[in-house]
């Protein structure tokens, strides 16, 4: 999803950078006995029911993975805060590259309960600000990472459609009514995946490589010593290096409060459509789409032929804390009603559409729409990664793996990842 910046940022894209990031082979550098905390003791099911009462609603994605449960370790080589695509990819890639190192992922709720389990699941190239110097081939390396970690997440890359109210292609497969005539303007690299399978696959890959994932363990503070100490409830975990991958939440921890804007973005899913309906609206080929002008609209077809559409941003009431938003209250219900009306009016084949899911998820915007990928101002031993501005499915996994290489001292941070003054 490119979000509202699309039209402008497309015009202003930097020249294409040479791909310079490719997955490295695992290093045989440390003995596997470096484990500093006990092996898993019990198992518990990591299921979407965990989020069924979420005030952000329930997405149609089903995360199916059993997380071994364990106590908070006293010390680890790498502590990762946040169990979305970014944090899980970093953990899995650390396990892949440095099998002897100890890795713990602290997740406040369940894995994927932030944007990653609530996303549209469009896999897109580049960033929300377009290509960036030295960024590399996001989609190409993303596929290599999936192959190395043996993750099947139903990735299909038929191309993504940029759609708009002017400059529509002759014979555009999409021809809808939405504040004008909405048609395909351009096809760009991209496609779709099942985000729940990506979350589960990354978590499985991390656990198989001996990382510990601790669910329902919100990090409440970090003591900024030479070796940072992560505070988790009443427990403490000293870490050689820390990755903060909390996206639009915990902005005081990441020091992004005041530097980036958190929003809840909304999505809905239709009940499964018939093949004839999908054909009539131009979506039979499975190409996801997003507008390059306003009003914004994005969407994709699921394997069961239900279509996810998204539009609309909600602020936290009187604060930056998105956990304060309840999508059943305030501005959100009217926004959902509005988007459902828009979808029913897009095309006669959608006139009688019924909707099965309404939900929201967190996204974080920087002023220039570039991701944040930088040292934490309080420590050389901590990295902050996120703020993909609604364009983070492939990118978060790609940069999560890149951050693992930075944590291991094998790769540098990109210049564009620092906050602009
Ligand atoms: C509705 C929606 C649709 C989207 N559609 C697309 C799309 O189609 N294509 C695309 O490219 N991008 C899309 N995005 C964006 C993309 O999903 C995100 O950029 C990506 O999932 C971010 O992953 P993440 O791991 O950085 O963050 P998250 O998945 O949000 O993970 C952060 C995690 O940190 C945890 N956390 C926060 N604070 C703490 C703490 N103190 N202690 C421990 N854990 C903590 C949270 O619980 C959360 O699980 C969409 C986003 C939304 C919300």
PDB file of N, CA and C in Angstrom, residues 62-138:
ATOM      1  N   UNK A  62      -5.335 -15.648   9.514  1.00  0.00           N
ATOM      2  CA  UNK A  62      -5.264 -16.638  10.601  1.00  0.00           C
ATOM      3  C   UNK A  62      -3.807 -17.029  10.851  1.00  0.00           C
ATOM      4  N   UNK A  63      -3.237 -16.537  11.918  1.00  0.00           N
ATOM      5  CA  UNK A  63      -1.837 -16.890  12.236  1.00  0.00           C
ATOM      6  C   UNK A  63      -1.834 -18.204  12.993  1.00  0.00           C
ATOM      7  N   UNK A  64      -1.179 -19.181  12.426  1.00  0.00           N
ATOM      8  CA  UNK A  64      -1.230 -20.512  13.020  1.00  0.00           C
ATOM      9  C   UNK A  64       0.196 -20.980  13.324  1.00  0.00           C
ATOM     10  N   UNK A  65       0.617 -20.750  14.534  1.00  0.00           N
ATOM     11  CA  UNK A  65       1.953 -21.215  14.924  1.00  0.00           C
ATOM     12  C   UNK A  65       2.011 -21.389  16.434  1.00  0.00           C
ATOM     13  N   UNK A  66       2.620 -22.471  16.857  1.00  0.00           N
ATOM     14  CA  UNK A  66       2.756 -22.761  18.285  1.00  0.00           C
ATOM     15  C   UNK A  66       4.054 -22.152  18.800  1.00  0.00           C
ATOM     16  N   UNK A  67       3.915 -21.245  19.728  1.00  0.00           N
ATOM     17  CA  UNK A  67       5.102 -20.585  20.280  1.00  0.00           C
ATOM     18  C   UNK A  67       5.515 -21.295  21.564  1.00  0.00           C
ATOM     19  N   UNK A  68       6.730 -21.834  21.609  1.00  0.00           N
ATOM     20  CA  UNK A  68       7.195 -22.388  22.881  1.00  0.00           C
ATOM     21  C   UNK A  68       7.294 -21.255  23.904  1.00  0.00           C
ATOM     22  N   UNK A  69       6.846 -21.534  25.124  1.00  0.00           N
ATOM     23  CA  UNK A  69       6.836 -20.476  26.134  1.00  0.00           C
ATOM     24  C   UNK A  69       8.038 -20.626  27.070  1.00  0.00           C
ATOM     25  N   UNK A  70       8.623 -19.521  27.485  1.00  0.00           N
ATOM     26  CA  UNK A  70       9.783 -19.587  28.380  1.00  0.00           C
ATOM     27  C   UNK A  70       9.878 -18.316  29.218  1.00  0.00           C
ATOM     28  N   UNK A  71      10.653 -18.373  30.305  1.00  0.00           N
ATOM     29  CA  UNK A  71      10.798 -17.172  31.138  1.00  0.00           C
ATOM     30  C   UNK A  71      11.687 -16.135  30.459  1.00  0.00           C
ATOM     31  N   UNK A  72      11.603 -14.907  30.968  1.00  0.00           N
ATOM     32  CA  UNK A  72      12.457 -13.838  30.429  1.00  0.00           C
ATOM     33  C   UNK A  72      13.912 -14.175  30.744  1.00  0.00           C
ATOM     34  N   UNK A  73      14.778 -14.224  29.723  1.00  0.00           N
ATOM     35  CA  UNK A  73      16.181 -14.550  29.974  1.00  0.00           C
ATOM     36  C   UNK A  73      16.900 -13.410  30.699  1.00  0.00           C
ATOM     37  N   UNK A  74      17.911 -13.735  31.500  1.00  0.00           N
ATOM     38  CA  UNK A  74      18.660 -12.692  32.206  1.00  0.00           C
ATOM     39  C   UNK A  74      19.574 -11.943  31.246  1.00  0.00           C
ATOM     40  N   UNK A  75      20.010 -12.630  30.200  1.00  0.00           N
ATOM     41  CA  UNK A  75      20.975 -12.021  29.296  1.00  0.00           C
ATOM     42  C   UNK A  75      20.900 -12.683  27.923  1.00  0.00           C
ATOM     43  N   UNK A  76      21.022 -11.887  26.879  1.00  0.00           N
ATOM     44  CA  UNK A  76      21.061 -12.436  25.512  1.00  0.00           C
ATOM     45  C   UNK A  76      22.065 -11.642  24.683  1.00  0.00           C
ATOM     46  N   UNK A  77      22.472 -12.235  23.580  1.00  0.00           N
ATOM     47  CA  UNK A  77      23.306 -11.475  22.646  1.00  0.00           C
ATOM     48  C   UNK A  77      22.466 -10.395  21.963  1.00  0.00           C
ATOM     49  N   UNK A  78      21.248 -10.771  21.553  1.00  0.00           N
ATOM     50  CA  UNK A  78      20.402  -9.838  20.800  1.00  0.00           C
ATOM     51  C   UNK A  78      18.981  -9.846  21.348  1.00  0.00           C
ATOM     52  N   UNK A  79      18.507  -8.674  21.724  1.00  0.00           N
ATOM     53  CA  UNK A  79      17.107  -8.541  22.139  1.00  0.00           C
ATOM     54  C   UNK A  79      16.366  -7.772  21.048  1.00  0.00           C
ATOM     55  N   UNK A  80      15.245  -8.319  20.630  1.00  0.00           N
ATOM     56  CA  UNK A  80      14.441  -7.674  19.595  1.00  0.00           C
ATOM     57  C   UNK A  80      13.089  -7.318  20.207  1.00  0.00           C
ATOM     58  N   UNK A  81      12.681  -6.084  20.055  1.00  0.00           N
ATOM     59  CA  UNK A  81      11.409  -5.643  20.635  1.00  0.00           C
ATOM     60  C   UNK A  81      10.407  -5.472  19.507  1.00  0.00           C
ATOM     61  N   UNK A  82       9.360  -6.309  19.528  1.00  0.00           N
ATOM     62  CA  UNK A  82       8.334  -6.271  18.492  1.00  0.00           C
ATOM     63  C   UNK A  82       8.336  -7.545  17.661  1.00  0.00           C
ATOM     64  N   UNK A  83       7.203  -8.209  17.648  1.00  0.00           N
ATOM     65  CA  UNK A  83       7.077  -9.489  16.928  1.00  0.00           C
ATOM     66  C   UNK A  83       6.220  -9.368  15.685  1.00  0.00           C
ATOM     67  N   UNK A  84       6.497  -8.346  14.860  1.00  0.00           N
ATOM     68  CA  UNK A  84       5.889  -8.249  13.525  1.00  0.00           C
ATOM     69  C   UNK A  84       6.904  -8.754  12.505  1.00  0.00           C
ATOM     70  N   UNK A  85       6.639  -8.443  11.224  1.00  0.00           N
ATOM     71  CA  UNK A  85       7.561  -8.888  10.167  1.00  0.00           C
ATOM     72  C   UNK A  85       8.997  -8.447  10.456  1.00  0.00           C
ATOM     73  N   UNK A  86       9.171  -7.180  10.872  1.00  0.00           N
ATOM     74  CA  UNK A  86      10.525  -6.645  11.045  1.00  0.00           C
ATOM     75  C   UNK A  86      11.292  -7.434  12.107  1.00  0.00           C
ATOM     76  N   UNK A  87      10.694  -7.529  13.292  1.00  0.00           N
ATOM     77  CA  UNK A  87      11.387  -8.192  14.399  1.00  0.00           C
ATOM     78  C   UNK A  87      11.590  -9.674  14.144  1.00  0.00           C
ATOM     79  N   UNK A  88      10.585 -10.327  13.581  1.00  0.00           N
ATOM     80  CA  UNK A  88      10.695 -11.772  13.344  1.00  0.00           C
ATOM     81  C   UNK A  88      11.703 -12.064  12.228  1.00  0.00           C
ATOM     82  N   UNK A  89      11.716 -11.221  11.193  1.00  0.00           N
ATOM     83  CA  UNK A  89      12.696 -11.422  10.117  1.00  0.00           C
ATOM     84  C   UNK A  89      14.107 -11.238  10.653  1.00  0.00           C
ATOM     85  N   UNK A  90      14.294 -10.226  11.517  1.00  0.00           N
ATOM     86  CA  UNK A  90      15.618 -10.003  12.097  1.00  0.00           C
ATOM     87  C   UNK A  90      16.034 -11.214  12.928  1.00  0.00           C
ATOM     88  N   UNK A  91      15.106 -11.742  13.720  1.00  0.00           N
ATOM     89  CA  UNK A  91      15.429 -12.895  14.578  1.00  0.00           C
ATOM     90  C   UNK A  91      15.775 -14.122  13.731  1.00  0.00           C
ATOM     91  N   UNK A  92      14.976 -14.368  12.703  1.00  0.00           N
ATOM     92  CA  UNK A  92      15.230 -15.542  11.862  1.00  0.00           C
ATOM     93  C   UNK A  92      16.555 -15.392  11.122  1.00  0.00           C
ATOM     94  N   UNK A  93      16.830 -14.161  10.671  1.00  0.00           N
ATOM     95  CA  UNK A  93      18.060 -13.959   9.898  1.00  0.00           C
ATOM     96  C   UNK A  93      19.293 -14.018  10.808  1.00  0.00           C
ATOM     97  N   UNK A  94      19.166 -13.539  12.050  1.00  0.00           N
ATOM     98  CA  UNK A  94      20.265 -13.686  13.015  1.00  0.00           C
ATOM     99  C   UNK A  94      20.544 -15.173  13.240  1.00  0.00           C
ATOM    100  N   UNK A  95      19.469 -15.949  13.402  1.00  0.00           N
ATOM    101  CA  UNK A  95      19.641 -17.391  13.610  1.00  0.00           C
ATOM    102  C   UNK A  95      20.273 -18.052  12.401  1.00  0.00           C
ATOM    103  N   UNK A  96      19.940 -17.558  11.224  1.00  0.00           N
ATOM    104  CA  UNK A  96      20.485 -18.104   9.978  1.00  0.00           C
ATOM    105  C   UNK A  96      21.975 -17.789   9.858  1.00  0.00           C
ATOM    106  N   UNK A  97      22.348 -16.549  10.187  1.00  0.00           N
ATOM    107  CA  UNK A  97      23.734 -16.113   9.977  1.00  0.00           C
ATOM    108  C   UNK A  97      24.665 -16.473  11.131  1.00  0.00           C
ATOM    109  N   UNK A  98      24.148 -16.485  12.332  1.00  0.00           N
ATOM    110  CA  UNK A  98      25.012 -16.667  13.516  1.00  0.00           C
ATOM    111  C   UNK A  98      24.356 -17.671  14.459  1.00  0.00           C
ATOM    112  N   UNK A  99      24.380 -18.947  14.098  1.00  0.00           N
ATOM    113  CA  UNK A  99      23.590 -19.946  14.825  1.00  0.00           C
ATOM    114  C   UNK A  99      23.896 -20.034  16.329  1.00  0.00           C
ATOM    115  N   UNK A 100      25.075 -19.665  16.776  1.00  0.00           N
ATOM    116  CA  UNK A 100      25.388 -19.817  18.196  1.00  0.00           C
ATOM    117  C   UNK A 100      24.927 -18.675  19.077  1.00  0.00           C
ATOM    118  N   UNK A 101      24.497 -17.593  18.495  1.00  0.00           N
ATOM    119  CA  UNK A 101      24.134 -16.410  19.287  1.00  0.00           C
ATOM    120  C   UNK A 101      22.728 -16.553  19.860  1.00  0.00           C
ATOM    121  N   UNK A 102      22.540 -15.984  21.047  1.00  0.00           N
ATOM    122  CA  UNK A 102      21.211 -16.066  21.665  1.00  0.00           C
ATOM    123  C   UNK A 102      20.368 -14.849  21.253  1.00  0.00           C
ATOM    124  N   UNK A 103      19.133 -15.141  20.878  1.00  0.00           N
ATOM    125  CA  UNK A 103      18.226 -14.110  20.367  1.00  0.00           C
ATOM    126  C   UNK A 103      16.886 -14.236  21.083  1.00  0.00           C
ATOM    127  N   UNK A 104      16.381 -13.130  21.605  1.00  0.00           N
ATOM    128  CA  UNK A 104      15.041 -13.140  22.203  1.00  0.00           C
ATOM    129  C   UNK A 104      14.205 -12.045  21.563  1.00  0.00           C
ATOM    130  N   UNK A 105      12.976 -12.406  21.171  1.00  0.00           N
ATOM    131  CA  UNK A 105      12.015 -11.426  20.644  1.00  0.00           C
ATOM    132  C   UNK A 105      10.970 -11.183  21.725  1.00  0.00           C
ATOM    133  N   UNK A 106      10.807  -9.935  22.143  1.00  0.00           N
ATOM    134  CA  UNK A 106       9.774  -9.586  23.116  1.00  0.00           C
ATOM    135  C   UNK A 106       8.592  -8.974  22.384  1.00  0.00           C
ATOM    136  N   UNK A 107       7.436  -9.597  22.516  1.00  0.00           N
ATOM    137  CA  UNK A 107       6.227  -9.105  21.838  1.00  0.00           C
ATOM    138  C   UNK A 107       5.172  -8.770  22.896  1.00  0.00           C
ATOM    139  N   UNK A 108       4.650  -7.542  22.829  1.00  0.00           N
ATOM    140  CA  UNK A 108       3.699  -7.070  23.838  1.00  0.00           C
ATOM    141  C   UNK A 108       2.433  -7.915  23.884  1.00  0.00           C
ATOM    142  N   UNK A 109       1.940  -8.311  22.700  1.00  0.00           N
ATOM    143  CA  UNK A 109       0.700  -9.110  22.636  1.00  0.00           C
ATOM    144  C   UNK A 109       1.071 -10.468  22.060  1.00  0.00           C
ATOM    145  N   UNK A 110       0.489 -10.783  20.882  1.00  0.00           N
ATOM    146  CA  UNK A 110       0.887 -12.007  20.188  1.00  0.00           C
ATOM    147  C   UNK A 110       1.628 -11.629  18.922  1.00  0.00           C
ATOM    148  N   UNK A 111       2.384 -12.550  18.345  1.00  0.00           N
ATOM    149  CA  UNK A 111       3.068 -12.227  17.087  1.00  0.00           C
ATOM    150  C   UNK A 111       2.023 -11.794  16.052  1.00  0.00           C
ATOM    151  N   UNK A 112       2.378 -10.789  15.290  1.00  0.00           N
ATOM    152  CA  UNK A 112       1.483 -10.318  14.226  1.00  0.00           C
ATOM    153  C   UNK A 112       0.289  -9.521  14.700  1.00  0.00           C
ATOM    154  N   UNK A 113       0.277  -9.113  15.967  1.00  0.00           N
ATOM    155  CA  UNK A 113      -0.915  -8.383  16.411  1.00  0.00           C
ATOM    156  C   UNK A 113      -0.857  -6.899  16.064  1.00  0.00           C
ATOM    157  N   UNK A 114       0.288  -6.430  15.560  1.00  0.00           N
ATOM    158  CA  UNK A 114       0.360  -5.066  15.044  1.00  0.00           C
ATOM    159  C   UNK A 114      -0.044  -5.057  13.576  1.00  0.00           C
ATOM    160  N   UNK A 115       0.645  -4.271  12.784  1.00  0.00           N
ATOM    161  CA  UNK A 115       0.294  -4.155  11.362  1.00  0.00           C
ATOM    162  C   UNK A 115       0.449  -5.485  10.618  1.00  0.00           C
ATOM    163  N   UNK A 116       1.415  -6.298  11.021  1.00  0.00           N
ATOM    164  CA  UNK A 116       1.768  -7.468  10.197  1.00  0.00           C
ATOM    165  C   UNK A 116       0.648  -8.497  10.094  1.00  0.00           C
ATOM    166  N   UNK A 117      -0.169  -8.633  11.126  1.00  0.00           N
ATOM    167  CA  UNK A 117      -1.296  -9.559  11.057  1.00  0.00           C
ATOM    168  C   UNK A 117      -2.577  -8.869  10.608  1.00  0.00           C
ATOM    169  N   UNK A 118      -2.489  -7.583  10.269  1.00  0.00           N
ATOM    170  CA  UNK A 118      -3.678  -6.797   9.926  1.00  0.00           C
ATOM    171  C   UNK A 118      -3.532  -6.143   8.555  1.00  0.00           C
ATOM    172  N   UNK A 119      -2.432  -6.453   7.904  1.00  0.00           N
ATOM    173  CA  UNK A 119      -2.086  -5.767   6.666  1.00  0.00           C
ATOM    174  C   UNK A 119      -2.947  -6.238   5.494  1.00  0.00           C
ATOM    175  N   UNK A 120      -2.823  -5.523   4.365  1.00  0.00           N
ATOM    176  CA  UNK A 120      -3.462  -5.998   3.145  1.00  0.00           C
ATOM    177  C   UNK A 120      -2.678  -7.135   2.509  1.00  0.00           C
ATOM    178  N   UNK A 121      -1.373  -7.142   2.744  1.00  0.00           N
ATOM    179  CA  UNK A 121      -0.547  -8.218   2.183  1.00  0.00           C
ATOM    180  C   UNK A 121      -0.176  -8.008   0.730  1.00  0.00           C
ATOM    181  N   UNK A 122      -0.186  -6.750   0.258  1.00  0.00           N
ATOM    182  CA  UNK A 122       0.378  -6.483  -1.070  1.00  0.00           C
ATOM    183  C   UNK A 122       1.896  -6.459  -0.920  1.00  0.00           C
ATOM    184  N   UNK A 123       2.564  -7.226  -1.748  1.00  0.00           N
ATOM    185  CA  UNK A 123       4.037  -7.233  -1.721  1.00  0.00           C
ATOM    186  C   UNK A 123       4.504  -6.266  -2.795  1.00  0.00           C
ATOM    187  N   UNK A 124       5.149  -5.188  -2.364  1.00  0.00           N
ATOM    188  CA  UNK A 124       5.520  -4.123  -3.297  1.00  0.00           C
ATOM    189  C   UNK A 124       7.023  -3.912  -3.310  1.00  0.00           C
ATOM    190  N   UNK A 125       7.519  -3.382  -4.410  1.00  0.00           N
ATOM    191  CA  UNK A 125       8.943  -3.064  -4.517  1.00  0.00           C
ATOM    192  C   UNK A 125       9.214  -1.718  -3.831  1.00  0.00           C
ATOM    193  N   UNK A 126      10.466  -1.435  -3.608  1.00  0.00           N
ATOM    194  CA  UNK A 126      10.912  -0.112  -3.152  1.00  0.00           C
ATOM    195  C   UNK A 126      10.290   0.290  -1.805  1.00  0.00           C
ATOM    196  N   UNK A 127      10.192   1.611  -1.568  1.00  0.00           N
ATOM    197  CA  UNK A 127       9.642   2.128  -0.307  1.00  0.00           C
ATOM    198  C   UNK A 127       8.487   3.072  -0.645  1.00  0.00           C
ATOM    199  N   UNK A 128       7.817   3.584   0.384  1.00  0.00           N
ATOM    200  CA  UNK A 128       6.738   4.553   0.144  1.00  0.00           C
ATOM    201  C   UNK A 128       7.281   5.827  -0.498  1.00  0.00           C
ATOM    202  N   UNK A 129       8.575   6.091  -0.342  1.00  0.00           N
ATOM    203  CA  UNK A 129       9.191   7.262  -0.970  1.00  0.00           C
ATOM    204  C   UNK A 129       9.873   6.871  -2.274  1.00  0.00           C
ATOM    205  N   UNK A 130       9.560   5.710  -2.809  1.00  0.00           N
ATOM    206  CA  UNK A 130      10.190   5.258  -4.045  1.00  0.00           C
ATOM    207  C   UNK A 130      11.506   4.553  -3.760  1.00  0.00           C
ATOM    208  N   UNK A 131      12.354   4.505  -4.777  1.00  0.00           N
ATOM    209  CA  UNK A 131      13.656   3.869  -4.612  1.00  0.00           C
ATOM    210  C   UNK A 131      14.559   4.812  -3.804  1.00  0.00           C
ATOM    211  N   UNK A 132      15.551   4.268  -3.126  1.00  0.00           N
ATOM    212  CA  UNK A 132      16.474   5.084  -2.337  1.00  0.00           C
ATOM    213  C   UNK A 132      17.886   4.608  -2.641  1.00  0.00           C
ATOM    214  N   UNK A 133      18.878   5.489  -2.537  1.00  0.00           N
ATOM    215  CA  UNK A 133      20.236   5.089  -2.915  1.00  0.00           C
ATOM    216  C   UNK A 133      20.708   3.866  -2.114  1.00  0.00           C
ATOM    217  N   UNK A 134      21.140   2.843  -2.836  1.00  0.00           N
ATOM    218  CA  UNK A 134      21.670   1.648  -2.172  1.00  0.00           C
ATOM    219  C   UNK A 134      20.603   0.751  -1.580  1.00  0.00           C
ATOM    220  N   UNK A 135      19.330   1.046  -1.838  1.00  0.00           N
ATOM    221  CA  UNK A 135      18.268   0.217  -1.249  1.00  0.00           C
ATOM    222  C   UNK A 135      18.357  -1.212  -1.754  1.00  0.00           C
ATOM    223  N   UNK A 136      18.626  -1.370  -3.043  1.00  0.00           N
ATOM    224  CA  UNK A 136      18.690  -2.727  -3.601  1.00  0.00           C
ATOM    225  C   UNK A 136      17.338  -3.194  -4.090  1.00  0.00           C
ATOM    226  N   UNK A 137      17.296  -4.458  -4.442  1.00  0.00           N
ATOM    227  CA  UNK A 137      16.121  -5.055  -5.082  1.00  0.00           C
ATOM    228  C   UNK A 137      15.242  -5.703  -4.003  1.00  0.00           C
ATOM    229  N   UNK A 138      14.303  -4.918  -3.463  1.00  0.00           N
ATOM    230  CA  UNK A 138      13.509  -5.375  -2.314  1.00  0.00           C
ATOM    231  C   UNK A 138      12.774  -6.684  -2.630  1.00  0.00           C
TER     232      UNK A 138
END
